[in-house]
Amino acid sequence: MDTLLIIRQNYSSFTTVEKKIADYIFEVGEKMLVKSAQEVAGEIGSSSAALVRFSRKLGYDGFSQFKQKLSASYAAHVDDEEYYKEVNDSETPTSIKNKLKVRVNHMVETTNSALLDDEIMEAVSSIDAAENIFVFGIGASSMVAQDIFQKFSRIGKQVIFIQDAHLFVSSLSVSNKKTIFIGISMKGETKEVLELASVVKNMKIPIIAITSRENSSLGQMADCILHSVSGEDYQMRNAATMSLMAQLYVVDILFYMYVSEHFTESYDKLEKTRDAIKLLEKKWQD
């Protein structure tokens, strides 16, 4: 398997030292291939033993084999590296399509690696048990909150999506049904989301976080974390497009898993909503 891809897929699970090694690899590129373990360790401020452990964790016998496989990976990606860069002033439709294809594929790979099956099933169980689902996000994340509202409302779940924080808390405080809160923030540090999550926490309401960072402020308040990873945290500049797509991708996984667990009931309700929409469209045409 591609060594660079293996590093990217496992990045979110690395220790601090391992992330330091990975960041160094992406920063210096092929220049690292001519360096000894001692030289690399000295530049990183770590040890040769740490490099060996890092290599073995990724499935290699040692640092030497790791460098061999990494060299092959660089050779294979020589044409792709341009596609990880931001848009410039000499693009063509083909180059933009290729750039987005590479970055979307990379986002899917990294999110699949970071998003654990147990996390998905825990969130599905929480949504199943809830009578009210309150969702909140700011900016691009508000589009994700709206997507949750649209998807789960169509299969009969009561989803409350309110952009005004005061109205949100007011509705939440008088809810007498079993409730959960889904907070959405890519880095887990969005001020408005954290303020609402703090209020929700005081109300003893379970929190599901859709975020890329488990140790973020939102992640630490959450009862369940759904990891959405844009894949651009350590090599490429941040792009709101990839972050948004990662969050929407996680919502799709969550929704389809819920539908699979409640297939007959969900299918019947989807049919009812589809028929109602067709009837409405017919009324508009008449």
Tab-separated table of C-alpha atoms in Angstrom, residues 73-276:
chain	number	residue	atom	x	y	z
A	73	SER	CA	5.670	6.330	-2.905
A	74	TYR	CA	7.267	9.643	-3.898
A	75	ALA	CA	7.970	8.266	-7.352
A	76	ALA	CA	4.361	7.150	-7.766
A	77	HIS	CA	3.012	10.541	-6.656
A	78	VAL	CA	5.315	12.769	-8.664
A	79	ASP	CA	2.430	13.819	-10.929
A	80	ASP	CA	-0.188	14.035	-8.177
A	81	GLU	CA	1.601	16.460	-5.867
A	82	GLU	CA	0.567	19.431	-7.985
A	83	TYR	CA	-3.044	18.552	-7.310
A	84	TYR	CA	-2.646	19.102	-3.560
A	85	LYS	CA	-1.853	22.787	-4.112
A	86	GLU	CA	-4.360	25.624	-4.040
A	87	VAL	CA	-5.929	27.017	-7.192
A	88	ASN	CA	-3.614	29.338	-9.132
A	89	ASP	CA	-4.099	31.825	-11.975
A	90	SER	CA	-3.394	29.390	-14.814
A	91	GLU	CA	-5.975	26.672	-14.210
A	92	THR	CA	-7.970	24.745	-16.799
A	93	PRO	CA	-11.244	22.904	-16.181
A	94	THR	CA	-9.298	19.630	-16.355
A	95	SER	CA	-6.673	20.703	-13.802
A	96	ILE	CA	-9.343	21.884	-11.352
A	97	LYS	CA	-11.271	18.618	-11.756
A	98	ASN	CA	-8.094	16.640	-11.120
A	99	LYS	CA	-7.181	18.707	-8.069
A	100	LEU	CA	-10.603	18.248	-6.534
A	101	LYS	CA	-10.652	14.531	-7.364
A	102	VAL	CA	-7.353	13.948	-5.566
A	103	ARG	CA	-8.366	16.025	-2.557
A	104	VAL	CA	-11.849	14.488	-2.250
A	105	ASN	CA	-10.394	10.978	-2.450
A	106	HIS	CA	-7.833	11.915	0.176
A	107	MET	CA	-10.550	13.345	2.443
A	108	VAL	CA	-12.575	10.121	2.178
A	109	GLU	CA	-9.539	7.969	2.974
A	110	THR	CA	-8.531	10.011	6.034
A	111	THR	CA	-12.075	10.286	7.391
A	112	ASN	CA	-12.693	6.551	6.924
A	113	SER	CA	-9.518	5.873	8.890
A	114	ALA	CA	-10.384	8.285	11.718
A	115	LEU	CA	-14.117	7.510	12.008
A	116	LEU	CA	-14.464	4.393	14.149
A	117	ASP	CA	-17.317	1.922	13.704
A	118	ASP	CA	-18.076	2.026	17.439
A	119	GLU	CA	-18.513	5.809	17.256
A	120	ILE	CA	-21.009	5.481	14.418
A	121	MET	CA	-23.051	2.813	16.193
A	122	GLU	CA	-23.048	4.771	19.464
A	123	ALA	CA	-24.404	7.826	17.619
A	124	VAL	CA	-27.031	5.696	15.853
A	125	SER	CA	-28.195	4.321	19.212
A	126	SER	CA	-28.402	7.823	20.697
A	127	ILE	CA	-30.450	9.104	17.763
A	128	ASP	CA	-32.711	6.057	17.947
A	129	ALA	CA	-33.435	6.661	21.623
A	130	ALA	CA	-33.960	10.420	21.262
A	131	GLU	CA	-37.357	12.009	20.751
A	132	ASN	CA	-35.849	15.443	20.019
A	133	ILE	CA	-32.581	16.064	18.184
A	134	PHE	CA	-31.195	19.600	18.477
A	135	VAL	CA	-28.483	20.443	15.921
A	136	PHE	CA	-26.264	23.505	15.701
A	137	GLY	CA	-23.374	24.803	13.629
A	138	ILE	CA	-22.038	28.165	12.480
A	139	GLY	CA	-20.973	29.197	8.953
A	140	ALA	CA	-20.309	26.216	6.700
A	141	SER	CA	-21.153	23.916	9.625
A	142	SER	CA	-24.688	25.338	9.656
A	143	MET	CA	-25.145	23.742	6.226
A	144	VAL	CA	-24.236	20.412	7.833
A	145	ALA	CA	-26.771	21.018	10.616
A	146	GLN	CA	-29.392	21.743	7.960
A	147	ASP	CA	-28.453	18.544	6.133
A	148	ILE	CA	-29.024	16.551	9.350
A	149	PHE	CA	-32.389	18.284	9.748
A	150	GLN	CA	-33.458	17.461	6.187
A	151	LYS	CA	-32.270	13.860	6.184
A	152	PHE	CA	-33.556	12.695	9.565
A	153	SER	CA	-36.827	14.661	9.363
A	154	ARG	CA	-37.691	12.673	6.230
A	155	ILE	CA	-37.620	9.424	8.204
A	156	GLY	CA	-39.750	10.723	11.053
A	157	LYS	CA	-37.193	11.967	13.581
A	158	GLN	CA	-37.982	15.236	15.342
A	159	VAL	CA	-35.028	17.476	14.483
A	160	ILE	CA	-34.785	21.071	15.704
A	161	PHE	CA	-32.512	23.345	13.688
A	162	ILE	CA	-32.501	26.969	14.933
A	163	GLN	CA	-29.736	29.440	14.035
A	164	ASP	CA	-30.557	31.970	16.773
A	165	ALA	CA	-28.733	30.850	19.937
A	166	HIS	CA	-31.266	32.441	22.303
A	167	LEU	CA	-34.227	30.782	20.595
A	168	PHE	CA	-32.249	27.551	20.477
A	169	VAL	CA	-31.667	27.538	24.249
A	170	SER	CA	-35.258	28.610	24.909
A	171	SER	CA	-36.638	25.699	22.885
A	172	LEU	CA	-34.160	23.326	24.464
A	173	SER	CA	-35.009	24.376	28.024
A	174	VAL	CA	-38.744	23.662	27.653
A	175	SER	CA	-38.316	20.359	25.836
A	176	ASN	CA	-39.918	17.654	27.966
A	177	LYS	CA	-38.889	14.801	25.688
A	178	LYS	CA	-35.745	12.703	25.597
A	179	THR	CA	-33.263	14.990	23.878
A	180	ILE	CA	-29.768	14.898	22.369
A	181	PHE	CA	-27.589	17.692	20.996
A	182	ILE	CA	-25.404	17.459	17.887
A	183	GLY	CA	-22.736	20.165	17.802
A	184	ILE	CA	-20.734	20.709	14.609
A	185	SER	CA	-17.328	22.403	14.506
A	186	MET	CA	-14.393	21.260	12.369
A	187	LYS	CA	-11.694	22.297	14.856
A	188	GLY	CA	-13.982	21.978	17.879
A	189	GLU	CA	-13.344	25.537	19.035
A	190	THR	CA	-16.203	27.558	17.510
A	191	LYS	CA	-17.295	30.029	20.220
A	192	GLU	CA	-21.048	29.836	19.637
A	193	VAL	CA	-21.062	26.023	19.469
A	194	LEU	CA	-19.017	25.776	22.678
A	195	GLU	CA	-21.342	28.153	24.527
A	196	LEU	CA	-24.378	26.090	23.552
A	197	ALA	CA	-22.602	22.834	24.330
A	198	SER	CA	-21.754	24.155	27.808
A	199	VAL	CA	-25.423	24.969	28.466
A	200	VAL	CA	-26.459	21.562	27.121
A	201	LYS	CA	-23.885	19.858	29.345
A	202	ASN	CA	-25.331	21.600	32.414
A	203	MET	CA	-28.759	20.291	31.418
A	204	LYS	CA	-27.372	16.714	31.436
A	205	ILE	CA	-28.271	16.303	27.766
A	206	PRO	CA	-26.061	13.888	25.750
A	207	ILE	CA	-23.781	15.565	23.206
A	208	ILE	CA	-22.658	14.202	19.843
A	209	ALA	CA	-19.789	16.177	18.321
A	210	ILE	CA	-18.904	16.216	14.630
A	211	THR	CA	-15.324	17.463	14.695
A	212	SER	CA	-11.822	16.585	13.554
A	213	ARG	CA	-10.200	16.986	16.958
A	214	GLU	CA	-10.948	14.653	19.841
A	215	ASN	CA	-8.986	16.789	22.320
A	216	SER	CA	-10.698	20.034	21.315
A	217	SER	CA	-12.980	21.910	23.718
A	218	LEU	CA	-16.056	20.473	21.984
A	219	GLY	CA	-14.556	16.995	21.866
A	220	GLN	CA	-13.905	17.025	25.595
A	221	MET	CA	-17.526	17.969	26.339
A	222	ALA	CA	-18.994	15.368	23.980
A	223	ASP	CA	-20.321	11.965	24.963
A	224	CYS	CA	-19.740	10.698	21.425
A	225	ILE	CA	-17.384	12.029	18.744
A	226	LEU	CA	-17.802	11.519	15.012
A	227	HIS	CA	-14.429	12.339	13.467
A	228	SER	CA	-14.600	14.338	10.229
A	229	VAL	CA	-11.143	14.871	8.735
A	230	SER	CA	-10.542	17.095	5.718
A	231	GLY	CA	-7.144	15.474	5.143
A	232	GLU	CA	-5.512	18.882	4.864
A	233	ASP	CA	-4.349	19.449	8.432
A	234	TYR	CA	-0.642	18.819	8.011
A	235	GLN	CA	0.468	19.070	4.394
A	236	MET	CA	-1.913	21.355	2.622
A	237	ARG	CA	-3.521	24.640	3.503
A	238	ASN	CA	-6.952	24.498	5.104
A	239	ALA	CA	-9.843	24.657	2.676
A	240	ALA	CA	-13.425	25.196	3.825
A	241	THR	CA	-14.613	23.109	0.879
A	242	MET	CA	-12.846	19.934	2.058
A	243	SER	CA	-13.871	20.519	5.689
A	244	LEU	CA	-17.503	20.900	4.658
A	245	MET	CA	-17.377	17.832	2.442
A	246	ALA	CA	-15.822	15.797	5.258
A	247	GLN	CA	-18.636	16.800	7.626
A	248	LEU	CA	-21.328	16.036	5.037
A	249	TYR	CA	-19.655	12.702	4.328
A	250	VAL	CA	-19.840	11.799	8.036
A	251	VAL	CA	-23.532	12.775	8.124
A	252	ASP	CA	-24.194	10.528	5.114
A	253	ILE	CA	-22.496	7.598	6.849
A	254	LEU	CA	-24.503	8.236	10.013
A	255	PHE	CA	-27.790	8.549	8.114
A	256	TYR	CA	-27.352	5.446	5.967
A	257	MET	CA	-26.271	3.413	8.993
A	258	TYR	CA	-29.410	4.535	10.843
A	259	VAL	CA	-31.581	3.672	7.829
A	260	SER	CA	-29.920	0.260	7.586
A	261	GLU	CA	-30.647	-0.421	11.253
A	262	HIS	CA	-34.305	0.621	10.809
A	263	PHE	CA	-34.706	-0.313	7.177
A	264	THR	CA	-38.410	-1.156	6.807
A	265	GLU	CA	-39.631	1.726	8.956
A	266	SER	CA	-37.262	4.227	7.315
A	267	TYR	CA	-38.116	3.044	3.803
A	268	ASP	CA	-41.850	3.418	4.446
A	269	LYS	CA	-41.393	6.965	5.745
A	270	LEU	CA	-39.137	7.921	2.854
A	271	GLU	CA	-41.858	6.681	0.485
A	272	LYS	CA	-44.472	8.777	2.311
A	273	THR	CA	-42.367	11.925	2.164
A	274	ARG	CA	-41.581	11.308	-1.501
A	275	ASP	CA	-45.291	10.896	-2.312
A	276	ALA	CA	-46.158	14.060	-0.366
